[in-house]
Short mmCIF file of C-alpha atoms in Angstrom, two decimals:
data_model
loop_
_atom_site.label_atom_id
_atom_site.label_comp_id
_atom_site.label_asym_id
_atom_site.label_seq_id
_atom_site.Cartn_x
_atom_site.Cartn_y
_atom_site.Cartn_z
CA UNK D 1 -21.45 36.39 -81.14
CA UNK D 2 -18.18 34.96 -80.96
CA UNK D 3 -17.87 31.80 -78.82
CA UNK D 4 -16.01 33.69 -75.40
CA UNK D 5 -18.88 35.58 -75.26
CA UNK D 6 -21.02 32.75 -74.61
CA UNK D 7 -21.42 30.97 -71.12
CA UNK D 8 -19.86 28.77 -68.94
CA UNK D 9 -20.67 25.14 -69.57
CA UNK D 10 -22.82 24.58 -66.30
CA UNK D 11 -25.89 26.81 -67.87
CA UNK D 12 -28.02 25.27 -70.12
CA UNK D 13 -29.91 27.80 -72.44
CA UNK D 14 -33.39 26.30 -74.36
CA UNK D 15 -34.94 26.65 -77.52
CA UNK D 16 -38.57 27.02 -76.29
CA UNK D 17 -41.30 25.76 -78.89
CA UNK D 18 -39.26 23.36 -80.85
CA UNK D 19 -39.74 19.35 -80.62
CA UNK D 20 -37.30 17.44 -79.64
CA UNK D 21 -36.06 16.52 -82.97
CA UNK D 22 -35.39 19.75 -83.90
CA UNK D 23 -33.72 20.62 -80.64
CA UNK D 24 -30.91 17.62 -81.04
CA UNK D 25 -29.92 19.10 -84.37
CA UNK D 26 -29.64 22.48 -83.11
CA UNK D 27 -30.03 23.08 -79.28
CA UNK D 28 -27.47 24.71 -77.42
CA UNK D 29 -24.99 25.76 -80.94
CA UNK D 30 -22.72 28.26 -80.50
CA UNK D 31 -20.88 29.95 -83.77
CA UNK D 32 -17.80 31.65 -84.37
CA UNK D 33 -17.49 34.93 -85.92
CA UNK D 34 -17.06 32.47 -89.16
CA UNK D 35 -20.65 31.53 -88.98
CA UNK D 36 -20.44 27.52 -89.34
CA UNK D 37 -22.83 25.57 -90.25
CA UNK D 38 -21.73 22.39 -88.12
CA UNK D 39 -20.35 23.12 -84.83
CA UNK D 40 -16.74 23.84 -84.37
CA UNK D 41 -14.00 22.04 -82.92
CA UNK D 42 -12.19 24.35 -79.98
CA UNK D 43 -8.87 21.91 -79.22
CA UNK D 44 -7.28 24.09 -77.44
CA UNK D 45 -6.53 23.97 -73.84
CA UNK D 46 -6.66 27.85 -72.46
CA UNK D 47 -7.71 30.89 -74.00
CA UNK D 48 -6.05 34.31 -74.17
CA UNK D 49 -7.43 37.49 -72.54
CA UNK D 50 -7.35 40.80 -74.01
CA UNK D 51 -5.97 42.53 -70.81
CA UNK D 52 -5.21 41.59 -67.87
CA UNK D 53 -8.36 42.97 -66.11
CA UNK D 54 -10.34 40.87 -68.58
CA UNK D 55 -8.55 38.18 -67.16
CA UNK D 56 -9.23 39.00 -63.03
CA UNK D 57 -12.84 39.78 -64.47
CA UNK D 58 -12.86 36.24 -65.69
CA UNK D 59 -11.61 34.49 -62.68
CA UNK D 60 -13.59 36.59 -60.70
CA UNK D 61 -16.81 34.89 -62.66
CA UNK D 62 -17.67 38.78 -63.48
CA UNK D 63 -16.86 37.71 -66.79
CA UNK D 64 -18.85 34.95 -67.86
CA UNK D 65 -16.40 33.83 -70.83
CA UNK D 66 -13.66 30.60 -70.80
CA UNK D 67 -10.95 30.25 -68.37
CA UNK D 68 -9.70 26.45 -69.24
CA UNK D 69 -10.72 23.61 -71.13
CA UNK D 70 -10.62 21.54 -67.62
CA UNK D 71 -13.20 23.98 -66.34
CA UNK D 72 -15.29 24.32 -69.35
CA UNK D 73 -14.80 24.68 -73.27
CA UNK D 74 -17.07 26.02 -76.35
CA UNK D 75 -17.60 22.34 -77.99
CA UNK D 76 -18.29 20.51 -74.67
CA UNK D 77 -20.81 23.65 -73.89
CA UNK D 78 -22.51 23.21 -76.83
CA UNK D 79 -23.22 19.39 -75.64
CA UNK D 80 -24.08 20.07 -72.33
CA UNK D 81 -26.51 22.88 -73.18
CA UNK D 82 -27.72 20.55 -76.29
CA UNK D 83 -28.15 17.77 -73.55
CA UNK D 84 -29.78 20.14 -71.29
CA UNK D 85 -32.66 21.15 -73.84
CA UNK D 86 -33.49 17.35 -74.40
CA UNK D 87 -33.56 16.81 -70.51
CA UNK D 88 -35.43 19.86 -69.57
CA UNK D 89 -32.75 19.98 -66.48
CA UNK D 90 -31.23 23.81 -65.66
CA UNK D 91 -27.27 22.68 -65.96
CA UNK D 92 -25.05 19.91 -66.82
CA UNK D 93 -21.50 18.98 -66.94
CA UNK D 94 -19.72 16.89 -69.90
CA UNK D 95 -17.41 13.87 -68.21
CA UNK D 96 -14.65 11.67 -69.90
CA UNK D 97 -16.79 9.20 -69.74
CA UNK D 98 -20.11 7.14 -68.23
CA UNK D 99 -18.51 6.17 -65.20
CA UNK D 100 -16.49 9.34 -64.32
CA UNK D 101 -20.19 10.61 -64.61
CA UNK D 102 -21.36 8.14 -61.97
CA UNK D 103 -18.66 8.83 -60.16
CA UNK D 104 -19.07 12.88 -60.23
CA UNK D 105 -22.52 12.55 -59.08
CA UNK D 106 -22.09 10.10 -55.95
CA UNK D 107 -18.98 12.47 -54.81
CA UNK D 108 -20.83 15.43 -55.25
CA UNK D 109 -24.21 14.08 -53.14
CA UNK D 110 -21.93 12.79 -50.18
CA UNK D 111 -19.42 13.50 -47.33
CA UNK D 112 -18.15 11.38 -44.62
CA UNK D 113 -20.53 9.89 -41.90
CA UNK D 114 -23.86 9.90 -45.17
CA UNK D 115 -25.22 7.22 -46.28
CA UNK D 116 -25.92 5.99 -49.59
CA UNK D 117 -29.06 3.52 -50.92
CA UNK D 118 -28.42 1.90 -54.20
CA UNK D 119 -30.70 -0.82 -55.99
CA UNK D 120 -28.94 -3.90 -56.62
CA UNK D 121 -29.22 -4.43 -60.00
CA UNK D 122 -26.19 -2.13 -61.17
CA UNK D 123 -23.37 -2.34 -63.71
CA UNK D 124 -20.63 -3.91 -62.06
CA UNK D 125 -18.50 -0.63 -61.80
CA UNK D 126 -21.32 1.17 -60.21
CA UNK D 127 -21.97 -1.57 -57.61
CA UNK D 128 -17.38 -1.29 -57.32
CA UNK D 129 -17.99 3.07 -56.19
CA UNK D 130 -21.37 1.85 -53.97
CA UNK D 131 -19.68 -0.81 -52.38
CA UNK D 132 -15.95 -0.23 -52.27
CA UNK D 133 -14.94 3.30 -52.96
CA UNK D 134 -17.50 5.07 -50.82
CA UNK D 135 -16.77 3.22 -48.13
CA UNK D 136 -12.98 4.23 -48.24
CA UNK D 137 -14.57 7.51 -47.55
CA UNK D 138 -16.43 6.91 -44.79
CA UNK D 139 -19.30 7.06 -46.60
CA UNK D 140 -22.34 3.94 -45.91
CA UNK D 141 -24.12 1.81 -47.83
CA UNK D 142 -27.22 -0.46 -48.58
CA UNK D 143 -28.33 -2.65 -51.19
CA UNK D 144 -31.71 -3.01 -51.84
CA UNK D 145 -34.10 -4.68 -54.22
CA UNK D 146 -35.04 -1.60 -56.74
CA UNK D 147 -38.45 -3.32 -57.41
CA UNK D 148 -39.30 -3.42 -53.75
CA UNK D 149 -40.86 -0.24 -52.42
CA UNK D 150 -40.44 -1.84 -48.72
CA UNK D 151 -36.89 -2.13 -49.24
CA UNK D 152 -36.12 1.39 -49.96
CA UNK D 153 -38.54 2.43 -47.02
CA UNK D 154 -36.44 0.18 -44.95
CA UNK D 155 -33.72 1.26 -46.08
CA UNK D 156 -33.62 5.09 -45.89
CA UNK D 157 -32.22 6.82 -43.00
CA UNK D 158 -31.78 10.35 -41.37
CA UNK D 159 -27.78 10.08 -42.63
CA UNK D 160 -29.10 9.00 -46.14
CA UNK D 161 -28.03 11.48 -48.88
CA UNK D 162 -28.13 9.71 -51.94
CA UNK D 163 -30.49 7.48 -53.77
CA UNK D 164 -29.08 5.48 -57.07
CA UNK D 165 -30.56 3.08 -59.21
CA UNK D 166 -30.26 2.25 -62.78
CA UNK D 167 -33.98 2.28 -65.01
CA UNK D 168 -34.36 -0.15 -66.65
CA UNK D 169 -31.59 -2.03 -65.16
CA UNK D 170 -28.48 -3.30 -66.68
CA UNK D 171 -28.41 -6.32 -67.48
CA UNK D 172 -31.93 -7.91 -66.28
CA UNK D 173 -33.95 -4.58 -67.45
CA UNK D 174 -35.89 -4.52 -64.21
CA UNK D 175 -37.83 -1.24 -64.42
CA UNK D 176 -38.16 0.51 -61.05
CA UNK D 177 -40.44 3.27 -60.14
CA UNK D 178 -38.64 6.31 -60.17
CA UNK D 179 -41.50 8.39 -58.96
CA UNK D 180 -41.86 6.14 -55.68
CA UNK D 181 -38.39 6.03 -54.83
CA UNK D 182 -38.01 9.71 -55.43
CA UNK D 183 -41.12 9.85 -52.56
CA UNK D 184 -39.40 7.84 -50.18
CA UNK D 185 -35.62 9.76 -50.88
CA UNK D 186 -37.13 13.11 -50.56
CA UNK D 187 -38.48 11.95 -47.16
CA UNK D 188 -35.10 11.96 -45.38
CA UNK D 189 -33.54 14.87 -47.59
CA UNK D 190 -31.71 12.37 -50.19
CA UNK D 191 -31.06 13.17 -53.55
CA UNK D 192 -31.73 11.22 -56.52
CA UNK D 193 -29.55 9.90 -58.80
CA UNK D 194 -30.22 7.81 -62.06
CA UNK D 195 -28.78 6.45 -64.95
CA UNK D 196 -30.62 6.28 -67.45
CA UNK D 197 -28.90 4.63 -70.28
CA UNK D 198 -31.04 1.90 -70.78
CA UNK D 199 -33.80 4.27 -71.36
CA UNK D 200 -32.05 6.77 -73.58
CA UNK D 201 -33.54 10.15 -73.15
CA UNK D 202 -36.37 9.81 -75.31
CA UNK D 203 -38.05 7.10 -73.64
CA UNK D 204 -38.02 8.45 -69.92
CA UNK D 205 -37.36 11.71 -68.17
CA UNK D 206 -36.15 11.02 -64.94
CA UNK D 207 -36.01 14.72 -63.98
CA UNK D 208 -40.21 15.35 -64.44
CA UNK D 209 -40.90 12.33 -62.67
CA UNK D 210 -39.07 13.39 -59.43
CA UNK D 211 -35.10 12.87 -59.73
CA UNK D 212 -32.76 15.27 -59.13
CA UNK D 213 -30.14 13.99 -61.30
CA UNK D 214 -29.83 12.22 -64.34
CA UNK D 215 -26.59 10.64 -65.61
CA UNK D 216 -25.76 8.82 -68.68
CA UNK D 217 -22.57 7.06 -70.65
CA UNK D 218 -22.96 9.01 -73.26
CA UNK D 219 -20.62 6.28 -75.15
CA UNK D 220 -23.96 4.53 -75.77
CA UNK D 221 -26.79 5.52 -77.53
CA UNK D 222 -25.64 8.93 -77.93
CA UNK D 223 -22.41 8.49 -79.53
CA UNK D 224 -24.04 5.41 -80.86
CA UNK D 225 -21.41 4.19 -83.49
CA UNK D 226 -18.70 3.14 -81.64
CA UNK D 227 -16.82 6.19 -81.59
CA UNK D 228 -15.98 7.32 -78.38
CA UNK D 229 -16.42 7.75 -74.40
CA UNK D 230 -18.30 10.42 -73.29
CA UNK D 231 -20.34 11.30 -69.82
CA UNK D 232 -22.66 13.72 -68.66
CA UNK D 233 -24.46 15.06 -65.16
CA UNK D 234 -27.48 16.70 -65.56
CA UNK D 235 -29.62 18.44 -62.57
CA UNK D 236 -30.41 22.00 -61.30
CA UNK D 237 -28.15 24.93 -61.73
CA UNK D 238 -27.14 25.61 -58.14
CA UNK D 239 -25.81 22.15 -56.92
CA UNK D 240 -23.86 21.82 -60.25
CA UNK D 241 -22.21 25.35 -59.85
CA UNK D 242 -21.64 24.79 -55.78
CA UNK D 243 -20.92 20.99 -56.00
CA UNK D 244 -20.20 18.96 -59.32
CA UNK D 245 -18.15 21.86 -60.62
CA UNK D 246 -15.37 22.18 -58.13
CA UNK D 247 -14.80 18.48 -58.45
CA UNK D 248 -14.39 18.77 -62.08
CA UNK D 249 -11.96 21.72 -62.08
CA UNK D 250 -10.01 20.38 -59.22
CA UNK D 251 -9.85 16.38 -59.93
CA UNK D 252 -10.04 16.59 -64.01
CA UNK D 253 -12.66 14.43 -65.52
CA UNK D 254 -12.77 16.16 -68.09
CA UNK D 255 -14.38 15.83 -71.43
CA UNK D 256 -12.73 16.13 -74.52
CA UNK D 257 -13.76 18.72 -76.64
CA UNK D 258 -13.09 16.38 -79.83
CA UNK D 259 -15.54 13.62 -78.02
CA UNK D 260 -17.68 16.24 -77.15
CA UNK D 261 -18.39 16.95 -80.92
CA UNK D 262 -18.51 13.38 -81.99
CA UNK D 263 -21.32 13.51 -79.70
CA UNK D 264 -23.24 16.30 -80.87
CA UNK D 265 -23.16 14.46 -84.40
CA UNK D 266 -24.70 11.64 -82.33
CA UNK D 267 -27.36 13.21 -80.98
CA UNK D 268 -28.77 15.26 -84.37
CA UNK D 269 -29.51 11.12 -85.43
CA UNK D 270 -30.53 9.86 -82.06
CA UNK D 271 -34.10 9.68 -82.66
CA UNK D 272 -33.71 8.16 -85.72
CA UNK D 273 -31.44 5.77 -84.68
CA UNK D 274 -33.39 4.41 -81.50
CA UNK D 275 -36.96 4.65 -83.43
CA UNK D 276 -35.00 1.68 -85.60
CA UNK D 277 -33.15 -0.31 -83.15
CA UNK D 278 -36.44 0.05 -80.98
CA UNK D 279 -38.59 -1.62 -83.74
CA UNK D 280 -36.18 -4.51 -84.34
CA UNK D 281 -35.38 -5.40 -80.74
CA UNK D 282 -39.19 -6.08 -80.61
CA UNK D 283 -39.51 -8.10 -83.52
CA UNK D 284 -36.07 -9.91 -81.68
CA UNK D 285 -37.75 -10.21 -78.42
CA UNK D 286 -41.24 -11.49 -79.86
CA UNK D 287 -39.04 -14.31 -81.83
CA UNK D 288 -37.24 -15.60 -78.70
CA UNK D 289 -40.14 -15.62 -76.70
CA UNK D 290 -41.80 -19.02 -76.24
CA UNK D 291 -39.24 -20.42 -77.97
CA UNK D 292 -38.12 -24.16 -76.50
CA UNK D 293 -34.29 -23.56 -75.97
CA UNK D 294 -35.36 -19.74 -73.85
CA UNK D 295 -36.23 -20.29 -70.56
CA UNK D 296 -36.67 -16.26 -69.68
CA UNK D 297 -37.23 -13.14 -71.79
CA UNK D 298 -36.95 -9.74 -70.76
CA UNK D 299 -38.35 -6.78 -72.79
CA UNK D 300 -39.67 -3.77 -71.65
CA UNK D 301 -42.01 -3.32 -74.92
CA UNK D 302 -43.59 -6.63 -73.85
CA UNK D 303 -46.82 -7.53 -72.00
CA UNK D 304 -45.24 -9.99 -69.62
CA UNK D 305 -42.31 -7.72 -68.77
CA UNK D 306 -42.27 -7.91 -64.92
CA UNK D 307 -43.11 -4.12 -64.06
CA UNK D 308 -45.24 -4.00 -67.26
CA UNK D 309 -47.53 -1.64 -65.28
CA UNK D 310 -44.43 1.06 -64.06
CA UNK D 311 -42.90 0.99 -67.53
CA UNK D 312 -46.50 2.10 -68.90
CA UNK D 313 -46.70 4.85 -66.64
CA UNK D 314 -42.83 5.92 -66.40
CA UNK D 315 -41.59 4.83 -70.15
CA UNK D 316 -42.80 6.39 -73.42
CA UNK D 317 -41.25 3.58 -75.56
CA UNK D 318 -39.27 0.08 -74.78
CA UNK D 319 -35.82 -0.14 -75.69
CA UNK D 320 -33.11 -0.86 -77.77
CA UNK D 321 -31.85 -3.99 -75.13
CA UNK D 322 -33.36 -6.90 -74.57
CA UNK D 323 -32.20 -9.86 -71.96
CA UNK D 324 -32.97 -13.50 -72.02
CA UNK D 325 -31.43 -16.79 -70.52
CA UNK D 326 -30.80 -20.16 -72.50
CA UNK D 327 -32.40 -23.31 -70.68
CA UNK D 328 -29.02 -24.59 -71.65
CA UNK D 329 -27.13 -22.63 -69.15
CA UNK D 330 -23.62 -21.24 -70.11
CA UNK D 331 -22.78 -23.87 -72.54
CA UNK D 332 -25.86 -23.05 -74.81
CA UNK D 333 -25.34 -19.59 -74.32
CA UNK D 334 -21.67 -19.89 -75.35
CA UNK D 335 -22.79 -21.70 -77.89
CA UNK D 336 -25.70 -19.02 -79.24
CA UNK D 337 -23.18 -16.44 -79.38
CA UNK D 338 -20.17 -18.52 -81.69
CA UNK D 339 -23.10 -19.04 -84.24
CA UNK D 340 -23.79 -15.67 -84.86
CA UNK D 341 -22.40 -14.31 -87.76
CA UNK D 342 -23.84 -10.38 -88.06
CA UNK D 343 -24.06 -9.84 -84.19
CA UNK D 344 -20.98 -9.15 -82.76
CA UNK D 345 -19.70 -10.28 -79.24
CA UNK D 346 -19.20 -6.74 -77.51
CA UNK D 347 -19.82 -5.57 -74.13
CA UNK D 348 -20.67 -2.38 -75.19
CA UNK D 349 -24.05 -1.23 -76.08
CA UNK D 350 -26.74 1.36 -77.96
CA UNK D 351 -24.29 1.03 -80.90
CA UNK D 352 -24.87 0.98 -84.93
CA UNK D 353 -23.84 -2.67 -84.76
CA UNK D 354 -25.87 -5.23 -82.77
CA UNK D 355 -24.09 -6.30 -79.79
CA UNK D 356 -23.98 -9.12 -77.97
CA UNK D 357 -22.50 -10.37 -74.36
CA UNK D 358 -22.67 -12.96 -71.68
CA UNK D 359 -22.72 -10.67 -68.49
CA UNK D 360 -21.43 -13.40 -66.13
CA UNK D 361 -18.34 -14.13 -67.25
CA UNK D 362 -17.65 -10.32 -68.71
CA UNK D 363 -19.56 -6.91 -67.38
CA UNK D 364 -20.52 -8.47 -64.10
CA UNK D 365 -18.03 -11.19 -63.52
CA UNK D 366 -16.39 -9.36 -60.75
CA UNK D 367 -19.89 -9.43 -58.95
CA UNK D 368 -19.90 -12.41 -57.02
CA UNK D 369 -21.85 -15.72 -58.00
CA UNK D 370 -24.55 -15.13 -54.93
CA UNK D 371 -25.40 -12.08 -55.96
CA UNK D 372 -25.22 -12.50 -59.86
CA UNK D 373 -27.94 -15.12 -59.26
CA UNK D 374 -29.65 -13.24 -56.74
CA UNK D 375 -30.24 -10.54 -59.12
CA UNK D 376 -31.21 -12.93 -61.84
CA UNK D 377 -28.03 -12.85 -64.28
CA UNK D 378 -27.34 -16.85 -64.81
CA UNK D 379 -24.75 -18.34 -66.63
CA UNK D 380 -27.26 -19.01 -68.95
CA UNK D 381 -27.94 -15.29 -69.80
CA UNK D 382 -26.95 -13.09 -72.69
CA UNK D 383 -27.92 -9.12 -73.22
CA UNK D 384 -28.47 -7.98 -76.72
CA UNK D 385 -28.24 -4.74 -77.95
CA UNK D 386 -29.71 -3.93 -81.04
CA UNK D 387 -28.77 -2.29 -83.96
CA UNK D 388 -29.42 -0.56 -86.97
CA UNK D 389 -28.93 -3.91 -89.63
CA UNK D 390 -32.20 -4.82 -91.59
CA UNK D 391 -34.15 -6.73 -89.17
CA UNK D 392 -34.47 -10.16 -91.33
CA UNK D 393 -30.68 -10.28 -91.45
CA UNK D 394 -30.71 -10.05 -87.21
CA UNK D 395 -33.73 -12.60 -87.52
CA UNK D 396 -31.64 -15.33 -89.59
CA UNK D 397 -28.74 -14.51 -86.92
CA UNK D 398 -31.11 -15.40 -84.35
CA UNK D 399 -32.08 -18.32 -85.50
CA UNK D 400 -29.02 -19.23 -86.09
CA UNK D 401 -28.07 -18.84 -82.51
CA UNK D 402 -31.73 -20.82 -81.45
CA UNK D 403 -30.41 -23.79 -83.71
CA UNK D 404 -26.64 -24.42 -81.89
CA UNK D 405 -28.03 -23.83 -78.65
CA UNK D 406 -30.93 -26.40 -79.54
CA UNK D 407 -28.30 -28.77 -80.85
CA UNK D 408 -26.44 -29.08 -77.17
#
């Protein structure tokens, strides 16, 4: 099979029987005439027709090979349908990156005069589309406490379309119950939409627990070394062909097909990688709990997480992040984060390296101080992400950290 033959990037195909480690190493691959072993590169923007009633048949969707790399490409297909087969979900549709995701998923759920419900607790350019950019479009909103059920009951309208909320949330890792809110959308005909970075893939499945859309920056854990942006839009195969679609081929947010391969080399290691980082981020969180310069820890593998009881039910595993606020406040915090010496001060995440950032004054400092403390992100407050280091070396780091913000 040569890769033209193959089709379009919105159909995810599955490789039924196999375990999800076997699918991310080779789910969805599609091989030249050459016969590769690893998948293939395809940089090249259009692709040539043998006649020219191949080429009506092709734009007439008769023909169910490439038209343009905006539309849809062999390499990105081979993520999408790779992502697919770890989601379960019927289509999805590669992005230039986590937020054009976002983005693609809220445009394609709305028109003017609907209404949106969001939790909260969002990354700070999530909250910017909820809050600002829908609006612009004559498109509603509300803001709601994601751990509340009474909110989102409140909340929900006749005009409501779309439901959004991040699980666990970014950067308090507050874990809401999808399953609920998914209840109370369906209700009033809204679809759901959520991000599920924080969770990676193989420690909840939106989709079987009652979403209709799953999103992801697929920068994170799935690239997971630092590499590259990347996005994807996962749900059923109709409203990505009649809705998500269009918007790609018409406003271009594209993926690249280079990215798109750096990401399929991400996601044959992703178990691996988050089994690790999983396992060390708990041995991190148990360390810094208790401990006399932390006045909060957040971990979803812990007992005294919050929603201890929804994360048992909803989440297979904890997480590579964890959250937690020095009693110090931002000049103990500042202070933890100069000592370190392997940690690095990012504001990314779900990467090789163990990451480190102080969400006020950096991913959420264009949320205002009211609702950065109503949502629980202090001055005080840093978010780790863990990495792949040996876990004594991240240890000593941490105690490093404990000792200058003890030393205040």
């Amino acid at each position: 099979m040569t890769a033209s033959d193959d089709q379009s990037a919105s159909s995810g195909a599955t490789s039924d029987g196999l375990r999800t480690a076997t699918r991310l190493v080779h789910g969805g691959t599609i091989r030249s005439q050459h016969g590769e072993t690893s998948e293939a590169i395809f940089l090249t923007q259009g692709f040539v027709y043998p006649n020219a009633e191949a080429a009506e048949a092709r734009f007439n969707g008769e023909d169910p090979g490439f038209v343009y790399s905006r539309y849809s490409n062999p390499t990105v297909a081979m993520f999408e349908r790779r992502m697919c087969e770890l989601e379960q979900a019927e289509a999805a549709i590669g992005t230039a990156s986590g937020m054009a995701a976002v983005n693609l998923a809220l445009m394609a759920s709305v028109k003017a005069g609907d209404h949106v419900v969001a939790a909260k607790a969002l990354f700070g350019s999530c909250r910017y589309i909820v809050e600002t950019l829908l609006p612009r479009f004559g498109v509603t909103s509300t803001l709601v406490d994601g751990t509340d059920l009474d909110q989102w009951r409140a909340a929900v309208t006749p005009k409501t379309r779309a439901v959004f909320l991040e699980s666990p949330t970014n950067p308090t890792l507050d874990v809401i119950d999808i399953a609920a809110v998914a209840e109370i959308a369906h209700a009033v005909g809204a679809r759901v939409i959520i991000d599920n970075v924080f969770a990676t893939p193989l420690f909840q499945s939106p989709l079987k627990l009652g979403a209709d859309v799953v999103v992801y920056s697929a920068t994170k854990h799935i690239d997971g070394q630092g590499r590259c942006l990347g996005g994807v839009v996962l749900s059923d195969a109709k409203w990505i062909e009649d809705e998500v679609l269009p918007l790609v081929k018409h406003t271009g947010p594209a993926m690249s097909p280079f990215n798109a391969w750096v990401l399929l080399k991400g996601l044959e290691t992703l178990p691996l990688r988050i089994a690790r980082q999983t396992e060390s981020a708990q041995r991190l969180a148990d360390r810094l709990a208790g401990h006399a310069a932390i006045s909060r820890l957040i971990y979803p593998g812990r007992a005294d997480h919050p929603q201890a009881e929804v994360i048992a039910r909803q989440m297979t595993g904890g997480s590579t992040m964890l959250a937690f606020e020095l009693a110090g406040g931002k000049a103990a915090a500042f202070a933890f984060t100069n000592a370190l010496q392997v940690i690095k001060l990012s504001n990314n995440l779900g990467d090789a390296k163990s990451l480190i950032t102080h969400p006020a004054t950096t991913t959420h400092k264009n949320v205002a101080e009211e609702a950065r403390l109503e949502l629980g992100i202090t001055n005080g407050m840093l978010r780790l992400s863990v990495g792949l280091e040996d876990p004594l070396d991240l240890l000593d780091d941490i105690e490093r950290g404990l000792a200058a913000a003890a030393a205040l």
